[in-house]
CSV table of C-alpha atoms in Angstrom, one decimal:
chain,number,residue,atom,x,y,z
A,1,MET,CA,86.0,73.1,137.1
A,2,ASN,CA,84.8,69.7,136.0
A,3,GLU,CA,86.8,66.5,136.5
A,4,CYS,CA,90.0,66.9,134.6
A,5,LYS,CA,89.7,64.9,131.4
A,6,LEU,CA,91.1,65.9,128.1
A,7,MET,CA,88.6,66.0,125.1
A,8,ILE,CA,90.0,66.2,121.5
A,9,TYR,CA,87.5,67.4,119.0
A,10,GLY,CA,88.1,66.6,115.5
A,11,ALA,CA,89.8,63.5,116.6
A,12,TYR,CA,89.8,61.7,113.2
A,13,GLY,CA,91.2,64.6,111.2
A,14,TYR,CA,94.9,64.6,110.2
A,15,ALA,CA,96.2,66.7,113.3
A,16,GLY,CA,93.5,65.4,115.5
A,17,GLU,CA,94.3,61.6,115.2
A,18,LEU,CA,98.0,62.5,115.6
A,19,MET,CA,97.1,64.4,118.8
A,20,VAL,CA,95.0,61.5,120.2
A,21,ARG,CA,97.9,58.9,119.6
A,22,GLU,CA,100.4,61.4,121.2
A,23,ALA,CA,98.1,61.8,124.2
A,24,VAL,CA,97.8,58.1,124.7
A,25,LYS,CA,101.6,57.7,124.4
A,26,ARG,CA,102.0,60.2,127.2
A,27,GLY,CA,99.7,58.2,129.5
A,28,ILE,CA,96.6,60.4,129.0
A,29,GLU,CA,93.3,58.9,128.0
A,30,PRO,CA,91.4,61.5,126.2
A,31,VAL,CA,87.8,61.5,125.3
A,32,ILE,CA,87.7,61.7,121.4
A,33,ALA,CA,84.9,63.6,119.8
A,34,GLY,CA,83.8,64.8,116.4
A,35,LEU,CA,80.7,65.0,114.1
A,36,SER,CA,80.9,61.4,112.8
A,37,ALA,CA,80.5,58.4,115.2
A,38,ALA,CA,81.4,56.1,112.3
A,39,LYS,CA,84.8,57.8,112.0
A,40,LEU,CA,85.4,58.0,115.7
A,41,LYS,CA,84.6,54.4,116.7
A,42,PRO,CA,87.5,52.7,115.0
A,43,ILE,CA,90.0,54.9,116.7
A,44,ALA,CA,88.2,54.6,120.0
A,45,ASP,CA,88.0,50.8,119.6
A,46,GLU,CA,91.7,50.4,118.7
A,47,LEU,CA,92.9,52.6,121.6
A,48,GLY,CA,90.3,51.8,124.2
A,49,LEU,CA,88.9,55.3,124.5
A,50,GLU,CA,85.5,56.9,125.1
A,51,TYR,CA,84.1,58.8,122.1
A,52,ARG,CA,81.2,61.4,121.7
A,53,ALA,CA,79.8,62.3,118.4
A,54,PHE,CA,78.1,65.7,118.3
A,55,ALA,CA,77.8,68.8,116.1
A,56,ILE,CA,79.6,71.9,117.4
A,57,PRO,CA,76.4,74.0,118.1
A,58,ASP,CA,75.5,71.3,120.5
A,59,ALA,CA,78.9,71.1,122.2
A,60,ALA,CA,77.8,72.4,125.6
A,61,ASN,CA,75.6,69.4,126.1
A,62,HIS,CA,78.6,67.0,125.6
A,63,LEU,CA,81.4,68.5,127.8
A,64,GLN,CA,80.5,66.7,131.2
A,65,GLY,CA,83.5,65.4,132.9
A,66,THR,CA,85.8,67.6,130.7
A,67,GLY,CA,88.4,69.9,132.1
A,68,VAL,CA,90.2,70.8,128.8
A,69,LEU,CA,88.9,70.9,125.2
A,70,LEU,CA,91.5,70.7,122.5
A,71,ASN,CA,89.7,71.7,119.3
A,72,CYS,CA,91.4,70.3,116.1
A,73,ALA,CA,88.5,70.9,113.8
A,74,GLY,CA,89.1,73.6,111.3
A,75,PRO,CA,88.5,75.9,109.6
A,76,PHE,CA,88.6,77.6,113.1
A,77,SER,CA,86.9,80.6,111.7
A,78,ALA,CA,83.8,78.5,111.8
A,79,THR,CA,84.4,76.2,114.9
A,80,ALA,CA,86.3,78.3,117.5
A,81,GLU,CA,83.6,80.9,118.6
A,82,PRO,CA,80.9,78.4,119.4
A,83,MET,CA,83.4,76.1,121.0
A,84,VAL,CA,84.7,78.9,123.2
A,85,ARG,CA,81.2,79.8,124.2
A,86,ALA,CA,80.4,76.2,125.2
A,87,CYS,CA,83.6,76.1,127.2
A,88,LEU,CA,82.9,79.4,129.1
A,89,ASP,CA,79.3,78.2,129.9
A,90,ARG,CA,80.7,74.8,131.1
A,91,HIS,CA,83.8,76.0,132.8
A,92,VAL,CA,86.2,74.1,130.6
A,93,HIS,CA,89.7,75.4,129.4
A,94,TYR,CA,89.7,75.9,125.6
A,95,LEU,CA,92.6,75.2,123.3
A,96,ASP,CA,93.0,74.9,119.6
A,97,ILE,CA,95.6,74.8,116.8
A,98,THR,CA,94.5,77.8,114.6
A,99,GLY,CA,96.8,80.2,112.9
A,100,GLU,CA,93.9,82.6,111.9
A,101,ILE,CA,94.1,86.1,113.1
A,102,GLU,CA,90.3,86.6,113.3
A,103,VAL,CA,90.1,83.6,115.6
A,104,PHE,CA,92.8,85.0,118.0
A,105,ARG,CA,90.9,88.5,118.0
A,106,SER,CA,87.7,86.7,118.8
A,107,CYS,CA,89.3,84.7,121.6
A,108,TYR,CA,91.0,87.7,122.9
A,109,ALA,CA,87.6,89.5,123.2
A,110,GLN,CA,86.6,86.8,125.7
A,111,ASP,CA,89.5,87.7,128.0
A,112,ALA,CA,87.4,89.4,130.7
A,113,GLU,CA,84.7,86.7,131.0
A,114,ALA,CA,87.5,84.0,130.9
A,115,ARG,CA,89.1,85.8,133.9
A,116,GLN,CA,85.9,86.0,135.8
A,117,ARG,CA,85.2,82.4,135.3
A,118,GLY,CA,88.8,81.2,135.8
A,119,ILE,CA,89.0,79.6,132.4
A,120,ILE,CA,92.0,79.5,130.0
A,121,VAL,CA,91.2,80.6,126.4
A,122,MET,CA,94.2,79.8,124.3
A,123,PRO,CA,94.1,79.3,120.6
A,124,GLY,CA,97.2,78.4,118.7
A,125,VAL,CA,98.9,75.7,120.7
A,126,GLY,CA,100.6,74.1,117.7
A,127,THR,CA,103.2,75.4,115.2
A,128,ASP,CA,100.7,78.2,114.8
A,129,ILE,CA,101.9,79.9,117.1
A,130,VAL,CA,104.1,78.2,119.7
A,131,PRO,CA,107.6,78.5,118.2
A,132,THR,CA,107.1,82.1,116.9
A,133,ASP,CA,105.4,83.2,120.1
A,134,CYS,CA,108.2,81.9,122.2
A,135,LEU,CA,110.8,83.4,119.9
A,136,ALA,CA,109.1,86.7,120.0
A,137,ALA,CA,109.1,86.6,123.9
A,138,MET,CA,112.7,85.7,124.0
A,139,LEU,CA,113.6,88.5,121.7
A,140,LYS,CA,111.6,91.1,123.8
A,141,GLU,CA,113.6,89.9,126.9
A,142,ARG,CA,116.9,90.7,125.0
A,143,VAL,CA,115.6,94.1,123.8
A,144,PRO,CA,113.1,95.4,126.4
A,145,ALA,CA,112.8,98.7,124.6
A,146,ALA,CA,111.8,97.1,121.3
A,147,THR,CA,109.3,98.9,119.2
A,148,ARG,CA,109.5,96.5,116.2
A,149,LEU,CA,109.5,92.7,116.2
A,150,ASP,CA,109.4,90.9,112.9
A,151,LEU,CA,109.2,87.1,112.5
A,152,ALA,CA,109.5,84.6,109.7
A,153,PHE,CA,109.1,80.9,109.1
A,154,CYS,CA,109.7,78.2,106.6
A,155,PHE,CA,107.5,75.1,106.9
A,156,GLY,CA,110.0,72.8,105.2
A,157,THR,CA,107.3,70.3,104.5
A,158,ALA,CA,104.2,69.9,102.2
A,159,PRO,CA,101.2,71.7,103.8
A,160,SER,CA,98.1,69.8,104.9
A,161,ILE,CA,94.7,70.3,103.3
A,162,GLY,CA,93.8,72.4,106.3
A,163,THR,CA,96.7,74.8,106.0
A,164,VAL,CA,96.0,75.2,102.2
A,165,LYS,CA,92.3,76.0,102.9
A,166,THR,CA,93.1,78.6,105.5
A,167,SER,CA,95.6,80.2,102.9
A,168,ILE,CA,92.9,80.4,100.4
A,169,GLU,CA,90.6,82.2,102.8
A,170,SER,CA,93.4,84.8,103.4
A,171,LEU,CA,94.0,85.4,99.8
A,172,GLY,CA,90.5,86.8,99.5
A,173,LYS,CA,91.0,89.1,102.6
A,174,GLY,CA,94.4,90.8,101.9
A,175,GLY,CA,97.4,91.0,104.1
A,176,LEU,CA,97.8,92.5,107.6
A,177,VAL,CA,100.7,94.2,109.5
A,178,ARG,CA,100.8,95.6,113.0
A,179,GLU,CA,101.4,99.4,113.3
A,180,ASN,CA,101.1,101.2,116.7
A,181,ASN,CA,99.4,98.1,118.2
A,182,ARG,CA,96.8,98.1,115.4
A,183,LEU,CA,96.2,95.8,112.5
A,184,LYS,CA,96.5,97.4,109.2
A,185,THR,CA,95.3,95.9,106.0
A,186,VAL,CA,97.8,95.8,103.2
A,187,PRO,CA,98.0,94.1,99.7
A,188,ASN,CA,98.8,90.4,99.4
A,189,GLY,CA,102.6,90.0,99.2
A,190,PHE,CA,103.1,93.5,100.7
A,191,ARG,CA,106.8,93.2,101.5
A,192,MET,CA,109.5,90.6,100.6
A,193,ARG,CA,112.9,90.1,102.2
A,194,LYS,CA,115.6,87.5,102.2
A,195,ILE,CA,115.7,85.8,105.6
A,196,PRO,CA,118.8,84.1,107.2
A,197,PHE,CA,117.4,80.8,108.3
A,198,GLN,CA,119.6,78.1,109.8
A,199,ASP,CA,119.6,76.0,106.6
A,200,GLY,CA,120.4,79.0,104.3
A,201,ALA,CA,118.9,82.3,103.2
A,202,LYS,CA,115.6,82.3,101.6
A,203,TRP,CA,113.2,84.8,100.0
A,204,ALA,CA,110.1,85.4,102.1
A,205,VAL,CA,107.0,87.5,101.9
A,206,THR,CA,104.6,89.0,104.4
A,207,ILE,CA,101.4,87.1,105.2
A,208,PRO,CA,98.6,87.6,107.7
A,209,TRP,CA,99.9,84.9,110.2
A,210,GLY,CA,98.6,84.8,113.7
A,211,ASP,CA,101.6,86.4,115.3
A,212,VAL,CA,100.8,89.7,113.5
A,213,PHE,CA,98.1,90.0,116.2
A,214,THR,CA,99.4,87.7,119.1
A,215,THR,CA,103.0,89.2,119.3
A,216,GLY,CA,101.4,92.5,120.2
A,217,ILE,CA,99.5,90.9,123.0
A,218,SER,CA,102.2,88.8,124.4
A,219,THR,CA,105.1,91.2,124.2
A,220,GLY,CA,103.5,94.7,123.9
A,221,VAL,CA,105.8,95.5,120.9
A,222,PRO,CA,103.7,97.9,118.7
A,223,ASP,CA,105.1,97.2,115.3
A,224,GLY,CA,105.8,94.0,113.2
A,225,VAL,CA,105.1,91.6,110.4
A,226,VAL,CA,105.4,88.1,109.7
A,227,TYR,CA,107.1,86.6,106.6
A,228,MET,CA,106.7,83.1,105.1
A,229,ALA,CA,109.5,81.7,102.9
A,230,MET,CA,108.4,81.4,99.3
A,231,SER,CA,110.0,81.3,95.9
A,232,ARG,CA,110.1,84.6,94.0
A,233,ILE,CA,107.8,83.3,91.4
A,234,ASN,CA,105.2,82.3,94.0
A,235,ILE,CA,105.5,85.7,95.6
A,236,TRP,CA,104.8,87.3,92.2
A,237,LEU,CA,101.7,85.0,91.9
A,238,VAL,CA,100.5,86.0,95.3
A,239,ARG,CA,100.9,89.7,94.3
A,240,MET,CA,99.0,89.0,91.2
A,241,THR,CA,95.9,88.1,93.3
A,242,ASN,CA,95.4,91.7,94.6
A,243,PRO,CA,93.0,92.9,91.8
A,244,PHE,CA,90.9,89.9,92.2
A,245,LYS,CA,90.6,89.8,96.0
A,246,LYS,CA,86.8,90.5,96.0
A,247,ILE,CA,86.2,87.6,93.6
A,248,ILE,CA,88.6,85.2,95.4
A,249,GLY,CA,86.9,86.1,98.7
A,250,SER,CA,83.3,85.4,97.4
A,251,ARG,CA,81.5,82.5,98.6
A,252,PRO,CA,81.3,80.7,95.2
A,253,ALA,CA,85.1,81.2,94.5
A,254,GLN,CA,86.1,80.0,98.0
A,255,LYS,CA,83.9,76.9,97.7
A,256,PHE,CA,85.4,76.1,94.2
A,257,LEU,CA,89.0,76.8,95.2
A,258,LYS,CA,88.7,74.6,98.4
A,259,LYS,CA,87.2,71.8,96.6
A,260,MET,CA,90.0,71.8,93.9
A,261,ALA,CA,92.5,71.9,96.7
A,262,GLY,CA,90.8,68.8,98.3
A,263,LYS,CA,91.5,67.0,95.0
A,264,PHE,CA,95.1,67.8,94.7
A,265,VAL,CA,96.6,68.4,98.1
A,266,LYS,CA,97.5,65.4,100.5
A,267,LYS,CA,96.0,65.1,103.8
A,268,GLY,CA,99.3,65.9,105.4
A,269,PRO,CA,103.0,64.8,105.6
A,270,ASP,CA,103.4,61.1,106.1
A,271,GLU,CA,105.4,59.5,109.0
A,272,GLN,CA,108.6,59.6,107.2
A,273,ALA,CA,108.3,63.3,106.4
A,274,ARG,CA,107.3,64.1,109.9
A,275,GLU,CA,110.5,62.3,111.2
A,276,SER,CA,113.0,63.7,108.8
A,277,GLU,CA,111.8,67.2,107.7
A,278,ARG,CA,112.4,70.3,109.8
A,279,GLY,CA,110.9,73.7,110.2
A,280,GLN,CA,112.9,77.0,110.3
A,281,PHE,CA,112.0,80.2,112.2
A,282,TRP,CA,113.6,83.6,112.5
A,283,GLY,CA,113.0,86.8,114.5
A,284,GLU,CA,114.4,90.4,114.9
A,285,ALA,CA,113.7,92.9,117.5
A,286,THR,CA,114.8,96.5,117.3
A,287,SER,CA,114.5,99.7,119.4
A,288,PRO,CA,114.4,103.2,118.5
A,289,GLY,CA,117.9,103.6,120.0
A,290,GLY,CA,119.3,101.1,117.6
A,291,GLU,CA,119.5,98.2,119.9
A,292,LYS,CA,118.9,94.9,118.0
A,293,ALA,CA,118.6,91.3,118.7
A,294,GLU,CA,118.2,88.5,115.9
A,295,MET,CA,117.5,84.9,116.6
A,296,MET,CA,116.8,81.8,114.5
A,297,MET,CA,115.3,78.4,115.5
A,298,SER,CA,115.3,75.0,113.8
A,299,THR,CA,112.5,72.6,114.9
A,300,PRO,CA,111.1,69.2,114.1
A,301,ASN,CA,108.7,68.9,111.2
A,302,VAL,CA,106.1,71.5,111.8
A,303,TYR,CA,103.1,69.0,112.0
A,304,ALA,CA,105.1,66.9,114.5
A,305,LEU,CA,105.8,70.0,116.5
A,306,THR,CA,102.2,70.8,116.6
A,307,VAL,CA,101.2,67.4,118.0
A,308,VAL,CA,104.0,67.4,120.7
A,309,ALA,CA,103.4,71.0,121.8
A,310,GLY,CA,99.7,70.8,121.6
A,311,ILE,CA,99.5,67.8,124.0
A,312,ARG,CA,102.1,69.0,126.3
A,313,ILE,CA,100.1,72.3,126.7
A,314,ALA,CA,96.9,70.3,127.2
A,315,GLU,CA,98.5,68.2,129.8
A,316,TYR,CA,99.7,71.4,131.7
A,317,CYS,CA,96.2,72.8,131.5
A,318,LEU,CA,94.8,69.6,133.0
A,319,GLY,CA,96.5,70.4,136.3
A,320,TYR,CA,96.2,74.3,136.1
A,321,THR,CA,94.9,76.1,139.1
A,322,GLY,CA,96.0,79.7,138.3
A,323,PRO,CA,94.0,82.7,137.0
A,324,GLY,CA,91.9,82.4,133.9
A,325,GLY,CA,91.9,84.6,130.8
A,326,TYR,CA,93.2,84.8,127.3
A,327,TYR,CA,96.7,83.5,126.9
A,328,THR,CA,99.3,82.9,124.3
A,329,PRO,CA,101.7,79.9,124.9
A,330,SER,CA,104.5,82.2,126.1
A,331,MET,CA,102.2,84.1,128.4
A,332,LEU,CA,101.1,80.9,130.1
A,333,LEU,CA,104.2,78.7,130.0
A,334,GLY,CA,107.1,81.2,129.6
A,335,SER,CA,109.3,82.1,126.6
A,336,HIS,CA,111.3,78.9,127.0
A,337,PHE,CA,108.5,76.5,126.9
A,338,ILE,CA,109.7,75.8,123.3
A,339,ASP,CA,112.9,74.3,124.8
A,340,SER,CA,111.0,71.5,126.4
A,341,VAL,CA,110.2,70.1,122.9
A,342,PRO,CA,112.9,67.6,121.8
A,343,GLY,CA,114.9,68.6,118.7
A,344,ILE,CA,114.8,72.3,119.1
A,345,ASP,CA,117.9,74.3,118.1
A,346,ILE,CA,117.9,78.0,119.0
A,347,ARG,CA,120.7,80.4,117.9
A,348,THR,CA,121.5,84.1,118.5
A,349,LEU,CA,122.9,85.9,115.5
């Protein structure tokens, strides 16, 4: 393993810059990185940090002195695979803040090599998927015989442009659920349900969130879905996209929709929103014998949570000496890692 320094790639993006500032606040001096030297330099000069500008295909040549790479540059469908490859080649732990199922699957496929090299490969160290992964693990502890584990979330804040672009990609691919430990393609807006969040019941609809895949890995529970809180009219609009999935998924349509999103969607919640707004999560585990456990969780603003959780996990990995491999947050740090984040409120129903 190289000298243990943290590198944050995508350091001038919305989440990336917040990560950098949180790391410095915790006494870590990360190397900040990204494609543009002109965008990195002002942050580096302000905080007194080293910066490295490079394109992702050239990452392996710029990881010297790095122990942990935290990738904050989305879409992760484009950046994760080459970054993981570079980290494996240079014996650097890999982390990112994705919520994309295909990225989780791709990273999981590297488990054997990561074990052999003693390297952690752990996508999803932010709100995608820390709170839901920990909640799922806690539910499995309460219902060891569970064969179904459903999860739900309500962002409670305006999405960042990165989140919106990921959602646009998913609309062109369709929904996903987990059945018998396999992913099954379903229509967009496949199921809807009223979810009892802490701040009140809300309608929600199934989406292809990362936990559809990762919960099966971290808990072994074979069946499950993930719901996202949404108004009934928006659920209807999501379902209306099904006849047009091929068109929406085409390269020209994706390019156009993402360009339009860039014009109308903010970079992300401002400081006031991050301090005042809260996220809501829910989970339910059931067994064939009728045993059931239901829990709900209230968290700080989901983007603030991503920053705190991501840097704490990166800090943990800087001093890690255990076995390598693919991990989810609960697999590496335990189901109650989420309790270490200030402002978490977990209740059993």
